[in-house]
Coordinates of C-alpha atoms in Angstrom, one line a residue:
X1 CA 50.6 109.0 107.6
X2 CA 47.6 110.1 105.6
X3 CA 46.8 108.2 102.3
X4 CA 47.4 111.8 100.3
X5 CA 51.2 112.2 102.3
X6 CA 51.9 108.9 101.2
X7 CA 51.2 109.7 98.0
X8 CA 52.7 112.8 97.4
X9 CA 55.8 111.0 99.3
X10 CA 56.4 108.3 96.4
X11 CA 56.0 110.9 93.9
X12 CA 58.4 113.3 95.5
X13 CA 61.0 110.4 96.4
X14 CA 60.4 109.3 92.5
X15 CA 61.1 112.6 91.3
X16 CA 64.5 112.8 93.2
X17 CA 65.3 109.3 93.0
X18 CA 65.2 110.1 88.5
X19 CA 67.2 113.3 89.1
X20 CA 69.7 111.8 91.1
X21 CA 70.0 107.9 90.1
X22 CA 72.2 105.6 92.0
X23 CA 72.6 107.8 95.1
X24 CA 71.4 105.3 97.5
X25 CA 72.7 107.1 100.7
X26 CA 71.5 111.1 99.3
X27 CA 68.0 108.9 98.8
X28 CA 68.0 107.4 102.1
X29 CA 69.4 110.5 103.7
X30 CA 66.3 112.5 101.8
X31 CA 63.7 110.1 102.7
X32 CA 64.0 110.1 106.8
X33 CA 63.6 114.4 106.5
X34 CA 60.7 113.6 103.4
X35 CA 58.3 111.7 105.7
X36 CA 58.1 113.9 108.6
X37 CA 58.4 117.4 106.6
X38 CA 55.6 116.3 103.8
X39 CA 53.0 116.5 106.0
X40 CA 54.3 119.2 108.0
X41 CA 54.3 121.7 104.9
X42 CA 51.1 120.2 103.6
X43 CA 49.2 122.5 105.5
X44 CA 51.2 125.4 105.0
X45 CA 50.8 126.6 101.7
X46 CA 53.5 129.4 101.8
X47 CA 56.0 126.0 101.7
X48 CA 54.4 124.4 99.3
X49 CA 53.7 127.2 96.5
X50 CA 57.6 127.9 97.3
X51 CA 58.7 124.1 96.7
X52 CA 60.9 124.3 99.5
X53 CA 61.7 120.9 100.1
X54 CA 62.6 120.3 96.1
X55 CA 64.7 123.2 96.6
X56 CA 66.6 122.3 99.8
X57 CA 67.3 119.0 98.5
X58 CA 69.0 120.3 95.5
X59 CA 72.4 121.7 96.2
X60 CA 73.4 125.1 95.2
X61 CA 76.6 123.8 93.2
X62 CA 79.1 121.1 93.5
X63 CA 82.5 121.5 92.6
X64 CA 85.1 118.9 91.3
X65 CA 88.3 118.9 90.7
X66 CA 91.3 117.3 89.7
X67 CA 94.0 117.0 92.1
X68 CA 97.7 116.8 91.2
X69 CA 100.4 115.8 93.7
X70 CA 104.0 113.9 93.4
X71 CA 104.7 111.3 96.1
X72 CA 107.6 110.4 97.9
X73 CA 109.2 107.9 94.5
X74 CA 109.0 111.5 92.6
X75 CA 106.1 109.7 90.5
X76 CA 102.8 112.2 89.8
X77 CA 99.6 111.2 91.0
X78 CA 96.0 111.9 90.7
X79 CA 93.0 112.5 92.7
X80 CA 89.3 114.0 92.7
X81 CA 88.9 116.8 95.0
X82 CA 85.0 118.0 95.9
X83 CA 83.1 120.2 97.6
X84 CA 79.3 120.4 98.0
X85 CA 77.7 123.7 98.7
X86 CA 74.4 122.7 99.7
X87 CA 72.6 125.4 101.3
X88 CA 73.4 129.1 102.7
X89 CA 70.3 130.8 103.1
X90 CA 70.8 131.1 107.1
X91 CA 74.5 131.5 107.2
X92 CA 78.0 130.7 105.1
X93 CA 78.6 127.1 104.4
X94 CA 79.8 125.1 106.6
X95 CA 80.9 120.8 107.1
X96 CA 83.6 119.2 107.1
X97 CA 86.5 117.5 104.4
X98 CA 86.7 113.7 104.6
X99 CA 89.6 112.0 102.4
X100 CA 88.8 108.4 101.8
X101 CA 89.5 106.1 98.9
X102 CA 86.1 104.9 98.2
X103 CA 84.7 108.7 98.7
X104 CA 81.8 109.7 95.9
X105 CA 79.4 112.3 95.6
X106 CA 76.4 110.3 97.0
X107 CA 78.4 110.3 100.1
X108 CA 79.0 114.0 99.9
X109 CA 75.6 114.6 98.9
X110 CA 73.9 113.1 101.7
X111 CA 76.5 114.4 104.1
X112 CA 75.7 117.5 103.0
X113 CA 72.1 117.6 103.3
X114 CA 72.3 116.7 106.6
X115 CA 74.8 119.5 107.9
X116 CA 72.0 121.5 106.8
X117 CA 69.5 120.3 109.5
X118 CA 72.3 120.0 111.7
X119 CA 73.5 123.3 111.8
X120 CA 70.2 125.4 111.8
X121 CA 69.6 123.2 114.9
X122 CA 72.5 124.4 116.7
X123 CA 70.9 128.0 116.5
X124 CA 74.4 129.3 114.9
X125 CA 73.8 131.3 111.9
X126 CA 75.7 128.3 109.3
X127 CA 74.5 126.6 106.2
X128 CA 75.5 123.2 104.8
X129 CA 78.2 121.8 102.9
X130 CA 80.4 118.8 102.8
X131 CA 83.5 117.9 100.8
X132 CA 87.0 116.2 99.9
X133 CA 88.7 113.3 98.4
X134 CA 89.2 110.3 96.9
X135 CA 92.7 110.4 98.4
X136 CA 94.0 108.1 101.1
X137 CA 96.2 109.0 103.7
X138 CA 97.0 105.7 105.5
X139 CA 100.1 105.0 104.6
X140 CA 101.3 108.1 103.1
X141 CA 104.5 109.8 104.8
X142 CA 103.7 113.5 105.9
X143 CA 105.3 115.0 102.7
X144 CA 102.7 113.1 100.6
X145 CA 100.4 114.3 102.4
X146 CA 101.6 117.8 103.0
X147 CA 102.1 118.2 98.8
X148 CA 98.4 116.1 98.6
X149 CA 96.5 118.9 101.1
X150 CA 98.8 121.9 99.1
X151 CA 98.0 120.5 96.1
X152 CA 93.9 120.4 96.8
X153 CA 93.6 123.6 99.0
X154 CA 94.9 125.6 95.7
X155 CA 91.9 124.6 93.7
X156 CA 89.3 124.5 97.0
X157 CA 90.9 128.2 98.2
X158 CA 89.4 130.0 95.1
X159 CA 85.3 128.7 96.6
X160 CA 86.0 129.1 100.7
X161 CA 86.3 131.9 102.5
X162 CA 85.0 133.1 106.1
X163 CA 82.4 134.8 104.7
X164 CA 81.4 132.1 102.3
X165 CA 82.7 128.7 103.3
X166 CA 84.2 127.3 106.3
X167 CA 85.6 123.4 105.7
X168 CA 86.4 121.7 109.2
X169 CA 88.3 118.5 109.4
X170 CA 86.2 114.6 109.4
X171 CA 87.1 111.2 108.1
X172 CA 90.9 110.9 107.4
X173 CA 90.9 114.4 107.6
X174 CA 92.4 114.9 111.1
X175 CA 94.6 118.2 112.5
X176 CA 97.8 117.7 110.3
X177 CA 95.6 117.8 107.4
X178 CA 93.9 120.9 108.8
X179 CA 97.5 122.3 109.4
X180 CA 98.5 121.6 105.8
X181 CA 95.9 123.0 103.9
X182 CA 95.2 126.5 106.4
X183 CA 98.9 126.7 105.8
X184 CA 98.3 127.2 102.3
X185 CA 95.4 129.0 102.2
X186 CA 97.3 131.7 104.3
X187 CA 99.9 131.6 101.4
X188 CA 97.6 132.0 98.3
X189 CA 95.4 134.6 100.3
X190 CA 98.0 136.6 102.7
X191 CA 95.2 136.9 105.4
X192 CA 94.8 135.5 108.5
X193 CA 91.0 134.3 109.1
X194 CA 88.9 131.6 110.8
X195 CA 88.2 129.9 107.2
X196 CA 89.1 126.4 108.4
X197 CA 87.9 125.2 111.8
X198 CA 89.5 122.2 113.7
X199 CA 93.1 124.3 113.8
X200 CA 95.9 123.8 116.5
X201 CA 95.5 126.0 119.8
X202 CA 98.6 127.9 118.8
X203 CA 97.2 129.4 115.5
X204 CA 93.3 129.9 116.4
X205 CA 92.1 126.5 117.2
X206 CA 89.5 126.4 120.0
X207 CA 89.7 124.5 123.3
X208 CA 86.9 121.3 123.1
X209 CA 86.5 121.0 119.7
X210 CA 88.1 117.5 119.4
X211 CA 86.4 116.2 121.8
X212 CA 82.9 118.2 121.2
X213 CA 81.0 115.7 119.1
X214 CA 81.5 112.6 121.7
X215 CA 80.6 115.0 124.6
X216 CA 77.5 116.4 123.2
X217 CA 76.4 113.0 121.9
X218 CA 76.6 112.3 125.7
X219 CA 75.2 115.8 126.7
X220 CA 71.9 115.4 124.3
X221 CA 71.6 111.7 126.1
X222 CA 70.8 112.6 129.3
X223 CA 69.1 115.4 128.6
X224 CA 66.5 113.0 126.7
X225 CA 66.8 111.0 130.3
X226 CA 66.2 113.5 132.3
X227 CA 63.1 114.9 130.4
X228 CA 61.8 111.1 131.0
X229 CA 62.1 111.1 134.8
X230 CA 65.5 109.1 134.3
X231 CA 69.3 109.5 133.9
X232 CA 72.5 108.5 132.7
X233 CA 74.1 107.2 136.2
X234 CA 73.9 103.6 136.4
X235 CA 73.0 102.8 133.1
X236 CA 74.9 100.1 130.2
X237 CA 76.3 101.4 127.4
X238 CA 77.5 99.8 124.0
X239 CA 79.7 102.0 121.8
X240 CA 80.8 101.1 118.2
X241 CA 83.5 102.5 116.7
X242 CA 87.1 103.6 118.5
X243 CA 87.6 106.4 117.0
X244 CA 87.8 110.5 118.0
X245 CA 84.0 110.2 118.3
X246 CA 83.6 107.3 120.5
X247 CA 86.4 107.5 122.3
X248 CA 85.3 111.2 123.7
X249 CA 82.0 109.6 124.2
X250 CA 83.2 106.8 126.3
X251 CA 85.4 109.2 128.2
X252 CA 82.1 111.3 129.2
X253 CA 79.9 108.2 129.6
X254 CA 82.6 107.8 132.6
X255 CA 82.3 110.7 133.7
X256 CA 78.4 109.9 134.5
X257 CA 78.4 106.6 136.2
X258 CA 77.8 104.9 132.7
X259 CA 79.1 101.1 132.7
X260 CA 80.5 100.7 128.7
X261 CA 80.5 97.4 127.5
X262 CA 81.8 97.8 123.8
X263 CA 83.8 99.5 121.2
X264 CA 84.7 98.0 117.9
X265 CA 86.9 98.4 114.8
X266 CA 86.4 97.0 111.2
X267 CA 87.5 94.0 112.6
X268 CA 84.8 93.1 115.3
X269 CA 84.1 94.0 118.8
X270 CA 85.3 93.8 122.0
X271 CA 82.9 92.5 125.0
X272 CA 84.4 93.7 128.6
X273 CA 81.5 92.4 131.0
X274 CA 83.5 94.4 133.5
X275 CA 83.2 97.6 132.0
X276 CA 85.8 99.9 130.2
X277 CA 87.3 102.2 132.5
X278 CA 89.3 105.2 132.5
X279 CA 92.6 103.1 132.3
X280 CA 90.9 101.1 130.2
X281 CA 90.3 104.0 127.5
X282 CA 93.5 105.6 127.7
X283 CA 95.3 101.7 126.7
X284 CA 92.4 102.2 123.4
X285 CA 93.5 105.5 122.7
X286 CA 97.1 104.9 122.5
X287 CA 96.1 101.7 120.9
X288 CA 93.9 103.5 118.0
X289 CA 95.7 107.2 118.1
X290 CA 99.2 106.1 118.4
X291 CA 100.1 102.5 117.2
X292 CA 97.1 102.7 114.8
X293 CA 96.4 98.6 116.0
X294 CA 93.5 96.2 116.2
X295 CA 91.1 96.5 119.0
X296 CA 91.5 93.2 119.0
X297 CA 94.7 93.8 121.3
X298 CA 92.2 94.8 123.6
X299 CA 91.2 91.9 124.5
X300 CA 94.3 89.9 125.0
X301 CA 95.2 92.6 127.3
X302 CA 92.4 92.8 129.5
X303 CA 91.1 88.9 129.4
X304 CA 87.6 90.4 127.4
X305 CA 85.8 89.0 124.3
X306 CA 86.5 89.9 120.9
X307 CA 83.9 88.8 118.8
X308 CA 85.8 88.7 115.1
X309 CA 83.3 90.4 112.3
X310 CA 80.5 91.2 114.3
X311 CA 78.9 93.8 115.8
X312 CA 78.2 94.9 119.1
X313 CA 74.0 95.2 119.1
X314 CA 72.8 91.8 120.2
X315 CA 74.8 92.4 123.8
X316 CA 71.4 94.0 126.4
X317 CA 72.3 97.3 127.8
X318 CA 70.2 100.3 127.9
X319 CA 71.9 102.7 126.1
X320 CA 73.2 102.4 122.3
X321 CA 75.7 104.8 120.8
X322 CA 76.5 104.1 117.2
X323 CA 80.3 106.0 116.2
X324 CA 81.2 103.7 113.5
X325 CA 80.0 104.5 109.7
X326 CA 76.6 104.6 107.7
X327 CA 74.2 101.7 108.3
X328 CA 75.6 99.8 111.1
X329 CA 72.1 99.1 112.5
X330 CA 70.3 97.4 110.0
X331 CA 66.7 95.6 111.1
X332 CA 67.6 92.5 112.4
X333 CA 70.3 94.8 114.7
X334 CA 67.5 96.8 115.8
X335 CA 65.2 94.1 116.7
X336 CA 68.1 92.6 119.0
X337 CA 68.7 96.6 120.4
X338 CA 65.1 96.4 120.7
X339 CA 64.2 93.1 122.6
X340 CA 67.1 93.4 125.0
X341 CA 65.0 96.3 126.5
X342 CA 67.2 99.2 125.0
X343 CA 66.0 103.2 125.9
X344 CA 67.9 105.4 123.7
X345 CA 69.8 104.8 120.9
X346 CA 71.8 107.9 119.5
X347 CA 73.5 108.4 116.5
X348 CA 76.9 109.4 117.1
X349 CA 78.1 108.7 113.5
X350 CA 76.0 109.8 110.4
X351 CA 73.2 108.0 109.3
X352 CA 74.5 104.6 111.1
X353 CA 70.3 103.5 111.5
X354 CA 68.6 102.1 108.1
X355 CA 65.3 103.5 108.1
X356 CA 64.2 99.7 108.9
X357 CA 66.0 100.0 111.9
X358 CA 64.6 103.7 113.0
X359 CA 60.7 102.3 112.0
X360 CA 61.6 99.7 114.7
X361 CA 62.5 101.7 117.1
X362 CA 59.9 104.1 116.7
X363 CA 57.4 101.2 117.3
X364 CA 59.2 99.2 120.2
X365 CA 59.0 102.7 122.0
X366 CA 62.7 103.1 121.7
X367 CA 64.1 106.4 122.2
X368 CA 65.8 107.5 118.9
X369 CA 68.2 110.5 118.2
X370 CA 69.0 111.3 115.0
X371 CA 73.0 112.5 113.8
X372 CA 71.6 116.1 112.7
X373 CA 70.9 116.3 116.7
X374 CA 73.1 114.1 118.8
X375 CA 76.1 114.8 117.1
X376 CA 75.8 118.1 116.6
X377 CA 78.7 119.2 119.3
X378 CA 81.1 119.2 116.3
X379 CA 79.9 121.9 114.2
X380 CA 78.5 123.2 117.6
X381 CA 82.1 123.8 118.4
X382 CA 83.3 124.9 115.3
X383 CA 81.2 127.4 115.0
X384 CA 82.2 128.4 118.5
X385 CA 85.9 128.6 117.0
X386 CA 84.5 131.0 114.2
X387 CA 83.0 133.4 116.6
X388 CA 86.6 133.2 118.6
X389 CA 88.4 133.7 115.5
X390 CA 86.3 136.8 114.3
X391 CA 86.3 138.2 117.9
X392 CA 90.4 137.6 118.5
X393 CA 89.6 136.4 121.2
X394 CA 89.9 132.9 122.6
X395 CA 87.2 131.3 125.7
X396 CA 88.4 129.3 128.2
X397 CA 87.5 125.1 128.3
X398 CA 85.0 125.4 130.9
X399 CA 83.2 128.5 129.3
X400 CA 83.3 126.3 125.7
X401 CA 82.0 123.2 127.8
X402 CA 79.1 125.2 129.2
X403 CA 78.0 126.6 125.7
X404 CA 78.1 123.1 124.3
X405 CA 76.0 122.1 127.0
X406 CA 73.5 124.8 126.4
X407 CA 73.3 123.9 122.5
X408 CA 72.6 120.7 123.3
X409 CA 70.2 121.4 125.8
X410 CA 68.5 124.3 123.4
X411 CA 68.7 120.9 120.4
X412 CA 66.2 119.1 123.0
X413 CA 63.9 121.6 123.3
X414 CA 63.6 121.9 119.8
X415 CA 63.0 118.5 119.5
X416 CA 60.6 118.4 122.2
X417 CA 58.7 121.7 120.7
X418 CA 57.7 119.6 116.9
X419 CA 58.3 116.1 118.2
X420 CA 56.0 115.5 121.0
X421 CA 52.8 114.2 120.3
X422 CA 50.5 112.4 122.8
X423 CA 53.4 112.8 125.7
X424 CA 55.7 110.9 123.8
X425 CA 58.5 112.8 122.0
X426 CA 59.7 111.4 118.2
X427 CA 63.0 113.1 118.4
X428 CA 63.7 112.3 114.5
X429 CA 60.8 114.2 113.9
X430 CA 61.0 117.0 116.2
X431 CA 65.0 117.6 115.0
X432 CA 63.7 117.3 111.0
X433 CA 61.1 119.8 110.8
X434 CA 62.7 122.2 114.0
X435 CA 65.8 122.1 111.4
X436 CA 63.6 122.5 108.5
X437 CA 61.5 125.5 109.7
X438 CA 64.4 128.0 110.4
X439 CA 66.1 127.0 106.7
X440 CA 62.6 127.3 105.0
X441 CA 61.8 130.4 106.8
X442 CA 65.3 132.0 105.0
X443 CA 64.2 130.8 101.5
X444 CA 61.1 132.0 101.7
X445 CA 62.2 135.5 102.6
X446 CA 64.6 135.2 99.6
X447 CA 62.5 135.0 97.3
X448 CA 63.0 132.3 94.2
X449 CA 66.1 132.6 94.1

């Protein structure tokens, strides 16, 4: 980077880091899109004389609210609800709700910038946004819940709309949640729309969209493959995480030849040297999905490892899929990846690589591909739901499959258009500045507004 980008980098970062203090993952988030856009735009004065990047890291409003349910003892409770419009200039917004305890804004923030990039890089006409709540529901019966979601889509209903903003489902957030709350937005509104994506088959839902995100993780991998004279067949895999994410991703790891040697919980990992399987997965599904245990069980079952606290990166393979949560590969988890001769890591869960971790990649020639492009499938397929819902109509699973696969596919050329340089392609920098250019290219039309 040129002495004058690094410069005008600190100052930028400074300026954000005083408008927004203690927002450690929004100033993370903003600094892996900062250092490849900053000296894209330099050059392009139309950009800069707009302040575009100031702009597009500012959200368009934020909403909070308070959030009054009764639980099952008859006692009144109270949570914060959220939502984070961040940016609309190329379509309504759109991201998803995640209801967790130890939720805050920062979260929200940085989740929110990143659907941004992530949805302009689908090619679907969909801003960014992100919300939810501080509420918890492990634990909760499903009236709590069904008062809690009744309760919070009363306040949200009055800032959402199909035409303005489209919540999906995300952390703790999963298709009874979804049920709840369209359920009431239906009652306070008397229409029937698409304004919540991630519904049940039998009231608009579309086919694929649970398991789009772990597919077209998988999709945008071998496509990187490919494009380097390799594939998928044959390879190792760790996954982290157990969840909808890397459980779909396993399932099409299989599907490719792909030996997996991991998946993990907040407890540790499990190490199967043999490989998980198809029967394998389905005994982790039921484990995770249904009886909501340990994947320690795992191992006791099947005679594999389970390394207690730990995490999966200093096993070798060749391929690395991070599912978990934010920061799971810090440096010294990168080096390992790293030295054990790993090709491609990509992020199946947001912003699970520090920027430590991404810097050493990027110069141990490791393959990296950012959230706002490998695990784009989601929105990919919500959007998809959208279009079915506006249409009435609703596509079959191998017609959704194929147009996942073509949005992944049309992801990597993007990538491959702004990322290459010298025959090698950054794919962090091809996604930030491909998802940048159509966003910018809206506000600029705009006007200052």
């Amino acid at each position: 980077m040129k002495m004058s980008c690094k410069i005008r980098l600190d100052e930028f970062m400074a300026g954000l880091i005083r408008r927004n203090p203690g927002e450690s993952d929004f100033h993370q988030a903003v600094f892996e899109v900062a250092r490849d856009i900053l000296p894209f735009v330099e050059s392009r004065k139309i950009y800069c004389d707009n302040r575009i990047l100031e702009r597009m890291t500012e959200p368009d409003r934020i909403v909070i609210f308070r959030v009054s349910w009764e639980d099952d003892d008859g006692n009144i409770r109270a949570n914060r609800g959220y939502r984070v419009q961040f940016n609309n200039a190329i379509g309504p917004y759109k991201g998803g709700l995640r209801f967790d305890k130890g939720l805050t804004l920062d979260t929200l923030k940085f989740l929110g910038f990143e659907q941004t990039f992530k949805n302009s890089l689908t090619g679907l006409p969909l801003g960014g946004a992100k919300g939810g709540s501080d509420f918890n529901p492990k634990g909760k019966s499903d009236h709590e819940v069904m008062r809690f979601c009744q309760s919070f889509m009363t306040e949200l209903f009055r800032h959402i709309g199909p035409d303005t903003d489209i919540p999906a489902g995300d952390l703790g957030v999963g298709g009874r949640e979804i049920s709840y709350m369209y359920g009431q937005y239906k009652r306070l509104t008397n229409t029937v729309t698409g304004t919540l994506t991630g519904k049940g088959l039998s009231y608009g839902g579309s086919m694929v969209r649970t398991e789009a995100t772990g597919y077209g993780l998988v999709y945008l991998t071998d496509t990187i493959l490919t494009h380097h004279g390799n594939g998928l067949a044959g390879k190792t895999a760790l996954v982290s995480g157990s969840g909808n994410v890397a459980q779909h991703t396993v399932e099409k790891l299989l599907e490719y030849g792909v030996t997996v040697l991991t998946m993990s919980d907040t407890s540790g990992f499990i190490y199967d040297k043999n490989g998980i399987d198809a029967e394998k997965l389905a005994f982790i599904k039921q484990l995770k999905n249904v009886e909501r245990k340990r994947i320690s069980e795992y191992a006791a079952a099947f005679g594999a490892e389970f390394h207690e606290g730990q995490k999966p990166w200093k096993v070798p393979a060749q391929l690395a899929f991070p599912c978990a949560t934010q920061n799971e590969i810090l440096e010294l988890d990168a080096k390992a990846l790293a030295d054990n001769g790993c090709l491609v890591v990509a992020e199946g869960a947001n912003m699970p690589v520090s920027n430590e971790g991404i810097d050493i990649f990027d110069r141990a020639g490791v393959l990296f591909a950012p959230a706002k492009a490998a695990n784009a499938g989601g929105v990919a397929v919500s959007g998809l739901e959208m279009a079915q819902n506006s249409l009435r109509l609703s596509w079959t699973r191998k017609q959704l499959d194929a147009k996942l696969k073509n949005i992944m596919r049309h992801i990597h050329e993007q990538c491959v258009e702004y990322g290459t340089d010298e025959g090698r392609v950054n794919y962090r920098k091809g996604a930030n500045i491909a998802g940048f250019i159509k966003v910018a290219e809206a506000m600029v039309a705009f006007g200052n507004c």
